[in-house]
């Protein structure tokens, strides 16, 4: 039967096999059919391409309003046969949507609770701070919290502490005396050290030395006679990192004339002076450069608080300053009567040098400094004092070990 032929149906009234045409159906009255993608056929490549194109157009079309979409209700697990516990277990497994339900009232309550807890913790910290202030500032109030028996016991501890302080004061006095005593004993040794460095004991040392014939021949062949120990102090300083980082090559040439470095503690134990002794040199006329520090007590183990720092003025010879240099620049006047004329300007520029050590940092007014400037000034004073202690406690007493490099530290 062709697509245009009208289908025939039997006529029940005739009782025979006569057939009558069925009523014609209008396609416009048919209900809309759901859009179903046409599966591609594998008969030929051309047909497959056409079907795939149709499927793509159908997928991109916005037919959601025309499609008969009906929500599918979730299954009722209470109708499952068997044990009730099994039903509940199935429900908990089959319905994970409940895990994503949001109860905003509960969330708000928990947030409020968290805030209350945080406030309580802050209050506790504030109370602890108040207690600490009471312990440090008003000890009498703390003592009033204890019964009289405990107060008497605490007073006994204070008596013991006072006795201990008296003993420690005696210790500091005796230690200061010992420091002076042994400083006097060591002074002749440091003087002999200076004689060896400067070559004053060369002949005496050679007389006492045991040399073989080969070594004597080698020494006779040496044309240049070396006196003492050249560059002793500059080599010793170069092995101390805190000091070496301040020394430039120009400083080395000047420090070759350094004869000795000494340190003298004040009689009251509240400071010390470091002295650098120089021989004749082409840089300055000073024979001694000094740096003086004043602190509460040299014998205390606590970190010292600098009370005052004093340097000295270096009398540089003309054109030999290692701390500043004169720079000559030519400038052209841009305005005024001398516009277009060239003038020569000489400025002083700061240069890196160890000899800035003798010019201590300046302390500006605290009212004019901000926090960063105050920190920078504090760091400068700390580093300056570290360099001084490097000389006082390390380089001066153990100079030969620093010269040979047997000891090193920052």
Short mmCIF file of C-alpha atoms in Angstrom, two decimals:
data_model
loop_
_atom_site.label_atom_id
_atom_site.label_comp_id
_atom_site.label_asym_id
_atom_site.label_seq_id
_atom_site.Cartn_x
_atom_site.Cartn_y
_atom_site.Cartn_z
CA UNK A 1 0.00 0.00 0.00
CA UNK A 2 1.30 3.39 -0.93
CA UNK A 3 1.48 6.28 1.55
CA UNK A 4 -1.37 8.17 -0.27
CA UNK A 5 -3.89 5.28 -0.32
CA UNK A 6 -6.74 5.42 2.20
CA UNK A 7 -6.81 2.46 4.57
CA UNK A 8 -9.90 0.21 4.38
CA UNK A 9 -11.82 -1.23 7.30
CA UNK A 10 -14.57 -3.92 7.33
CA UNK A 11 -18.21 -2.80 7.46
CA UNK A 12 -19.91 -4.57 10.36
CA UNK A 13 -23.45 -3.96 8.98
CA UNK A 14 -22.94 -5.74 5.74
CA UNK A 15 -21.80 -8.89 7.34
CA UNK A 16 -19.71 -9.53 4.36
CA UNK A 17 -16.32 -8.78 3.28
CA UNK A 18 -17.13 -5.50 1.68
CA UNK A 19 -14.80 -2.77 2.71
CA UNK A 20 -15.47 0.93 3.22
CA UNK A 21 -12.98 3.75 3.46
CA UNK A 22 -12.14 4.90 7.03
CA UNK A 23 -12.70 8.52 8.00
CA UNK A 24 -9.79 10.80 7.16
CA UNK A 25 -7.65 11.98 10.12
CA UNK A 26 -6.44 15.58 10.12
CA UNK A 27 -2.71 15.63 11.11
CA UNK A 28 -3.15 19.07 12.68
CA UNK A 29 -5.41 17.55 15.34
CA UNK A 30 -2.80 15.04 16.41
CA UNK A 31 -1.13 15.66 19.81
CA UNK A 32 2.49 16.78 19.71
CA UNK A 33 4.91 13.93 19.72
CA UNK A 34 7.95 13.99 21.97
CA UNK A 35 11.14 14.84 20.15
CA UNK A 36 13.19 11.69 19.91
CA UNK A 37 16.66 11.73 18.35
CA UNK A 38 16.94 9.57 15.28
CA UNK A 39 19.66 6.98 15.79
CA UNK A 40 22.22 7.07 13.01
CA UNK A 41 22.18 4.21 10.59
CA UNK A 42 25.36 2.55 9.57
CA UNK A 43 24.27 1.74 6.02
CA UNK A 44 26.22 4.54 4.37
CA UNK A 45 28.40 7.49 5.34
CA UNK A 46 26.07 10.02 3.68
CA UNK A 47 23.06 8.87 5.70
CA UNK A 48 25.09 8.89 8.89
CA UNK A 49 26.15 12.48 8.28
CA UNK A 50 22.56 13.57 7.72
CA UNK A 51 21.25 11.83 10.83
CA UNK A 52 24.04 13.25 12.99
CA UNK A 53 23.26 16.74 11.71
CA UNK A 54 19.59 16.27 12.61
CA UNK A 55 20.47 15.07 16.08
CA UNK A 56 22.72 18.06 16.61
CA UNK A 57 19.98 20.52 15.58
CA UNK A 58 17.50 18.74 17.82
CA UNK A 59 19.86 18.90 20.79
CA UNK A 60 20.48 22.62 20.33
CA UNK A 61 16.82 23.52 19.85
CA UNK A 62 14.98 25.09 22.82
CA UNK A 63 11.99 22.72 22.97
CA UNK A 64 11.66 22.51 26.73
CA UNK A 65 8.26 24.21 26.68
CA UNK A 66 6.93 21.79 24.04
CA UNK A 67 8.28 18.63 25.64
CA UNK A 68 5.87 16.84 27.99
CA UNK A 69 8.19 16.83 31.03
CA UNK A 70 6.67 15.22 34.09
CA UNK A 71 8.61 15.13 37.40
CA UNK A 72 9.21 11.63 38.67
CA UNK A 73 8.30 11.31 42.36
CA UNK A 74 10.88 9.65 44.61
CA UNK A 75 10.09 6.10 45.60
CA UNK A 76 8.32 5.53 48.89
CA UNK A 77 10.71 3.31 50.79
CA UNK A 78 8.19 2.85 53.59
CA UNK A 79 6.36 0.44 51.27
CA UNK A 80 9.33 -1.89 51.19
CA UNK A 81 8.59 -5.31 52.63
CA UNK A 82 10.58 -6.64 55.50
CA UNK A 83 12.00 -5.22 58.70
CA UNK A 84 11.40 -1.54 59.60
CA UNK A 85 15.09 -1.08 60.34
CA UNK A 86 15.83 -2.13 56.79
CA UNK A 87 13.42 0.51 55.54
CA UNK A 88 15.15 3.20 57.58
CA UNK A 89 18.56 2.03 56.43
CA UNK A 90 17.44 2.05 52.81
CA UNK A 91 15.99 5.51 53.30
CA UNK A 92 19.24 6.86 54.70
CA UNK A 93 21.19 5.37 51.82
CA UNK A 94 18.80 6.10 48.99
CA UNK A 95 18.05 9.71 49.93
CA UNK A 96 21.35 11.63 50.09
CA UNK A 97 19.44 14.83 49.31
CA UNK A 98 18.78 15.25 53.01
CA UNK A 99 22.51 15.82 53.57
CA UNK A 100 22.32 18.96 51.42
CA UNK A 101 19.35 20.55 53.15
CA UNK A 102 20.15 23.93 54.74
CA UNK A 103 18.62 25.07 57.99
CA UNK A 104 19.34 28.78 58.11
CA UNK A 105 17.87 29.22 61.57
CA UNK A 106 20.29 26.68 62.96
CA UNK A 107 23.23 28.28 61.17
CA UNK A 108 22.34 31.65 62.62
CA UNK A 109 22.13 30.16 66.09
CA UNK A 110 25.55 28.52 65.76
CA UNK A 111 27.08 31.77 64.54
CA UNK A 112 25.65 33.62 67.51
CA UNK A 113 27.01 30.96 69.80
CA UNK A 114 30.48 31.31 68.23
CA UNK A 115 30.41 35.06 68.80
CA UNK A 116 29.46 34.60 72.41
CA UNK A 117 32.29 32.13 72.93
CA UNK A 118 34.78 34.53 71.37
CA UNK A 119 33.59 37.34 73.58
CA UNK A 120 33.99 35.17 76.63
CA UNK A 121 37.57 34.23 75.67
CA UNK A 122 38.45 37.89 75.19
CA UNK A 123 37.06 38.68 78.59
CA UNK A 124 39.18 35.92 80.08
CA UNK A 125 42.31 37.34 78.43
CA UNK A 126 41.48 40.80 79.72
CA UNK A 127 41.07 39.40 83.20
CA UNK A 128 44.44 37.66 82.91
CA UNK A 129 46.04 40.92 81.84
CA UNK A 130 44.54 42.66 84.83
CA UNK A 131 45.86 39.94 87.11
CA UNK A 132 49.34 40.31 85.61
CA UNK A 133 49.23 44.05 86.15
CA UNK A 134 48.20 43.52 89.74
CA UNK A 135 51.06 41.08 90.29
CA UNK A 136 53.63 43.49 88.85
CA UNK A 137 52.26 46.80 90.04
CA UNK A 138 50.47 46.13 93.33
CA UNK A 139 52.06 43.18 95.13
CA UNK A 140 50.41 44.21 98.39
CA UNK A 141 46.98 43.41 96.96
CA UNK A 142 48.19 39.90 96.10
CA UNK A 143 49.58 39.42 99.57
CA UNK A 144 46.20 40.37 101.00
CA UNK A 145 44.67 37.39 99.20
CA UNK A 146 46.69 34.91 101.27
CA UNK A 147 46.12 33.91 104.87
CA UNK A 148 48.52 35.34 107.47
CA UNK A 149 50.54 32.11 107.67
CA UNK A 150 51.33 32.19 103.95
CA UNK A 151 52.19 35.90 104.14
CA UNK A 152 54.77 35.20 106.85
CA UNK A 153 56.31 32.47 104.69
CA UNK A 154 56.53 34.80 101.69
CA UNK A 155 58.22 37.42 103.86
CA UNK A 156 60.76 34.78 104.84
CA UNK A 157 61.50 34.18 101.16
CA UNK A 158 62.05 37.91 100.71
CA UNK A 159 64.58 37.88 103.54
CA UNK A 160 66.46 35.06 101.82
CA UNK A 161 66.38 36.97 98.54
CA UNK A 162 67.82 40.06 100.22
CA UNK A 163 70.65 37.99 101.67
CA UNK A 164 71.36 36.60 98.23
CA UNK A 165 71.51 40.13 96.76
CA UNK A 166 74.05 41.13 99.40
CA UNK A 167 76.22 38.14 98.49
CA UNK A 168 76.02 38.98 94.77
CA UNK A 169 77.01 42.58 95.48
CA UNK A 170 80.08 41.32 97.33
CA UNK A 171 80.78 39.03 94.38
CA UNK A 172 80.69 41.95 91.95
CA UNK A 173 83.03 43.98 94.13
CA UNK A 174 85.52 41.13 94.43
CA UNK A 175 85.20 40.29 90.75
CA UNK A 176 85.98 43.89 89.82
CA UNK A 177 89.07 43.70 92.01
CA UNK A 178 90.09 40.44 90.32
CA UNK A 179 89.58 41.99 86.89
CA UNK A 180 91.94 44.81 87.81
CA UNK A 181 94.46 42.45 89.39
CA UNK A 182 94.73 40.17 86.38
CA UNK A 183 94.64 43.08 83.96
CA UNK A 184 97.79 44.32 85.67
CA UNK A 185 99.35 40.86 85.38
CA UNK A 186 98.51 40.65 81.66
CA UNK A 187 99.74 44.14 80.80
CA UNK A 188 103.46 43.18 80.59
CA UNK A 189 102.53 40.32 78.27
CA UNK A 190 100.69 42.68 75.95
CA UNK A 191 103.70 45.01 76.01
CA UNK A 192 105.98 42.14 74.99
CA UNK A 193 103.52 41.24 72.27
CA UNK A 194 103.89 44.76 70.91
CA UNK A 195 107.68 44.42 70.95
CA UNK A 196 107.48 41.20 68.96
CA UNK A 197 105.11 42.73 66.40
CA UNK A 198 107.33 45.76 65.91
CA UNK A 199 110.51 43.67 65.62
CA UNK A 200 112.19 44.82 68.82
CA UNK A 201 112.79 41.23 69.92
CA UNK A 202 113.89 39.84 66.56
CA UNK A 203 117.52 39.29 67.58
CA UNK A 204 116.62 37.76 70.92
CA UNK A 205 114.18 35.39 69.28
CA UNK A 206 116.73 34.37 66.65
CA UNK A 207 119.38 33.65 69.26
CA UNK A 208 117.09 31.26 71.07
CA UNK A 209 115.92 29.58 67.87
CA UNK A 210 117.41 26.26 66.77
CA UNK A 211 118.03 26.28 63.01
CA UNK A 212 119.73 23.73 60.76
CA UNK A 213 122.26 24.49 58.04
CA UNK A 214 119.78 24.34 55.17
CA UNK A 215 117.45 26.81 56.83
CA UNK A 216 120.34 29.19 57.49
CA UNK A 217 121.32 29.10 53.81
CA UNK A 218 117.76 29.89 52.75
CA UNK A 219 117.63 32.81 55.16
CA UNK A 220 120.92 34.18 53.82
CA UNK A 221 119.54 34.11 50.30
CA UNK A 222 116.60 36.31 51.31
CA UNK A 223 117.48 39.81 50.21
CA UNK A 224 114.55 41.60 51.86
CA UNK A 225 114.84 41.69 55.61
CA UNK A 226 111.45 41.48 57.32
CA UNK A 227 111.13 43.26 60.63
CA UNK A 228 108.61 42.09 63.16
CA UNK A 229 105.25 40.87 61.88
CA UNK A 230 103.91 43.06 59.06
CA UNK A 231 100.17 43.77 58.84
CA UNK A 232 99.54 41.96 62.13
CA UNK A 233 96.52 43.91 63.32
CA UNK A 234 94.83 44.35 59.97
CA UNK A 235 95.02 40.58 59.42
CA UNK A 236 93.62 39.88 62.88
CA UNK A 237 90.77 42.32 62.28
CA UNK A 238 90.07 40.79 58.89
CA UNK A 239 89.23 37.43 60.45
CA UNK A 240 86.48 38.95 62.61
CA UNK A 241 83.40 39.25 60.40
CA UNK A 242 81.78 42.10 62.34
CA UNK A 243 84.93 44.17 61.82
CA UNK A 244 86.00 42.90 58.40
CA UNK A 245 82.76 44.04 56.77
CA UNK A 246 83.70 47.63 57.63
CA UNK A 247 87.18 47.54 56.10
CA UNK A 248 87.80 48.65 52.52
CA UNK A 249 90.95 48.28 50.42
CA UNK A 250 91.85 51.92 51.08
CA UNK A 251 91.50 51.23 54.81
CA UNK A 252 93.93 48.32 54.54
CA UNK A 253 96.70 50.61 53.29
CA UNK A 254 96.13 52.88 56.28
CA UNK A 255 95.72 50.09 58.85
CA UNK A 256 99.14 48.75 57.92
CA UNK A 257 100.45 51.59 60.12
CA UNK A 258 98.40 50.38 63.13
CA UNK A 259 100.91 49.51 65.88
CA UNK A 260 98.69 48.36 68.72
CA UNK A 261 95.10 48.11 69.98
CA UNK A 262 94.38 48.34 73.71
CA UNK A 263 91.33 48.43 75.97
CA UNK A 264 91.15 50.03 79.42
CA UNK A 265 88.16 49.52 81.70
CA UNK A 266 87.03 52.40 83.89
CA UNK A 267 87.87 52.14 87.59
CA UNK A 268 84.20 52.21 88.57
CA UNK A 269 83.40 49.38 86.14
CA UNK A 270 80.90 51.51 84.23
CA UNK A 271 82.66 51.79 80.90
CA UNK A 272 85.75 51.16 78.80
CA UNK A 273 87.94 52.89 76.24
CA UNK A 274 89.43 51.29 73.12
CA UNK A 275 92.62 52.91 71.82
CA UNK A 276 94.14 52.45 68.35
CA UNK A 277 97.84 53.38 68.30
CA UNK A 278 99.25 54.42 64.91
CA UNK A 279 102.74 55.08 63.73
CA UNK A 280 103.63 57.89 61.31
CA UNK A 281 101.48 57.59 58.20
CA UNK A 282 100.48 59.68 55.17
CA UNK A 283 96.79 59.82 56.16
CA UNK A 284 96.38 61.68 59.47
CA UNK A 285 98.44 63.26 62.21
CA UNK A 286 96.81 61.50 65.19
CA UNK A 287 98.93 58.96 67.02
CA UNK A 288 95.97 57.51 68.95
CA UNK A 289 92.31 57.19 67.95
CA UNK A 290 89.91 56.42 70.80
CA UNK A 291 86.33 55.25 71.29
CA UNK A 292 84.74 55.40 74.75
CA UNK A 293 81.60 53.62 75.98
CA UNK A 294 79.67 54.21 79.19
CA UNK A 295 77.25 51.57 80.51
CA UNK A 296 75.74 50.89 83.97
CA UNK A 297 77.99 47.95 84.87
CA UNK A 298 80.45 45.89 82.85
CA UNK A 299 80.08 42.86 85.13
CA UNK A 300 76.35 42.40 84.76
CA UNK A 301 75.30 39.54 82.52
CA UNK A 302 72.25 41.39 81.22
CA UNK A 303 72.37 43.16 77.88
CA UNK A 304 74.03 46.52 78.56
CA UNK A 305 72.22 49.78 78.10
CA UNK A 306 74.45 52.39 76.53
CA UNK A 307 74.51 55.60 78.50
CA UNK A 308 76.95 57.45 76.26
CA UNK A 309 79.34 56.88 73.36
CA UNK A 310 82.24 59.20 72.56
CA UNK A 311 84.42 59.09 69.49
CA UNK A 312 87.26 61.32 68.39
CA UNK A 313 88.17 63.69 65.61
CA UNK A 314 90.56 62.41 62.96
CA UNK A 315 92.96 65.07 61.70
CA UNK A 316 93.18 64.05 58.08
CA UNK A 317 95.96 65.39 55.97
CA UNK A 318 94.99 67.35 52.88
CA UNK A 319 93.29 65.16 50.30
CA UNK A 320 93.74 61.92 52.26
CA UNK A 321 90.40 61.51 54.03
CA UNK A 322 89.04 57.97 53.78
CA UNK A 323 85.58 58.82 55.09
CA UNK A 324 84.63 61.58 52.64
CA UNK A 325 85.76 62.65 49.22
CA UNK A 326 85.41 65.92 47.40
CA UNK A 327 83.57 65.74 44.11
CA UNK A 328 83.76 68.62 41.65
CA UNK A 329 80.82 69.13 39.32
CA UNK A 330 80.09 71.72 36.65
CA UNK A 331 76.62 73.22 36.45
CA UNK A 332 75.08 75.61 33.94
CA UNK A 333 72.94 78.40 35.38
CA UNK A 334 69.41 78.24 34.02
CA UNK A 335 68.05 81.62 35.07
CA UNK A 336 69.05 85.01 36.38
CA UNK A 337 71.81 87.28 35.26
CA UNK A 338 74.24 84.37 34.98
CA UNK A 339 71.95 82.25 32.84
CA UNK A 340 73.95 80.06 30.51
CA UNK A 341 77.18 80.48 32.45
CA UNK A 342 79.00 77.41 33.78
CA UNK A 343 80.01 77.29 37.42
CA UNK A 344 82.06 74.74 39.37
CA UNK A 345 80.61 73.21 42.56
CA UNK A 346 82.55 71.08 45.05
CA UNK A 347 80.59 68.66 47.23
CA UNK A 348 81.58 66.17 49.93
CA UNK A 349 80.35 62.62 49.46
CA UNK A 350 80.45 59.97 52.15
CA UNK A 351 82.51 56.89 51.35
CA UNK A 352 82.56 53.50 53.03
CA UNK A 353 85.37 53.22 55.54
CA UNK A 354 86.27 51.55 58.83
CA UNK A 355 87.21 54.95 60.20
CA UNK A 356 83.55 55.95 60.48
CA UNK A 357 83.74 53.80 63.63
CA UNK A 358 85.29 56.78 65.42
CA UNK A 359 82.24 58.92 64.66
CA UNK A 360 79.42 57.36 66.71
CA UNK A 361 75.81 57.48 65.51
CA UNK A 362 73.96 60.64 66.42
CA UNK A 363 70.84 60.43 68.54
CA UNK A 364 68.22 62.86 67.18
CA UNK A 365 65.31 64.10 69.23
CA UNK A 366 62.81 61.34 69.99
CA UNK A 367 59.97 63.76 69.28
CA UNK A 368 61.03 64.19 65.65
CA UNK A 369 61.57 60.48 64.91
CA UNK A 370 59.02 58.02 63.66
CA UNK A 371 59.09 54.32 64.47
CA UNK A 372 61.23 53.32 61.48
CA UNK A 373 63.84 55.99 62.21
CA UNK A 374 63.96 54.95 65.86
CA UNK A 375 64.51 51.31 64.88
CA UNK A 376 67.28 52.31 62.46
CA UNK A 377 69.05 54.35 65.15
CA UNK A 378 68.75 51.47 67.61
CA UNK A 379 70.22 49.02 65.09
CA UNK A 380 73.11 51.40 64.39
CA UNK A 381 73.98 51.67 68.10
CA UNK A 382 73.68 47.90 68.57
CA UNK A 383 76.04 47.20 65.67
CA UNK A 384 78.47 49.84 66.90
CA UNK A 385 78.58 48.23 70.35
CA UNK A 386 79.00 44.76 68.82
CA UNK A 387 82.12 45.99 67.01
CA UNK A 388 83.47 47.46 70.25
CA UNK A 389 82.89 44.18 72.09
CA UNK A 390 84.58 42.30 69.26
CA UNK A 391 87.76 44.26 70.02
CA UNK A 392 87.43 44.22 73.81
CA UNK A 393 86.53 40.56 74.35
CA UNK A 394 88.04 38.80 71.33
CA UNK A 395 90.61 40.53 69.15
CA UNK A 396 92.67 42.30 71.84
CA UNK A 397 93.09 39.40 74.33
CA UNK A 398 93.57 36.73 71.62
CA UNK A 399 95.20 38.71 68.84
CA UNK A 400 97.65 36.03 67.70
CA UNK A 401 94.86 33.46 67.22
CA UNK A 402 92.87 35.94 65.15
CA UNK A 403 95.99 36.73 63.12
CA UNK A 404 96.54 33.07 62.25
CA UNK A 405 92.84 32.45 61.72
CA UNK A 406 92.72 29.68 64.32
CA UNK A 407 89.60 31.22 65.83
CA UNK A 408 86.73 32.69 63.92
CA UNK A 409 83.32 34.00 64.84
CA UNK A 410 80.79 36.52 63.66
#
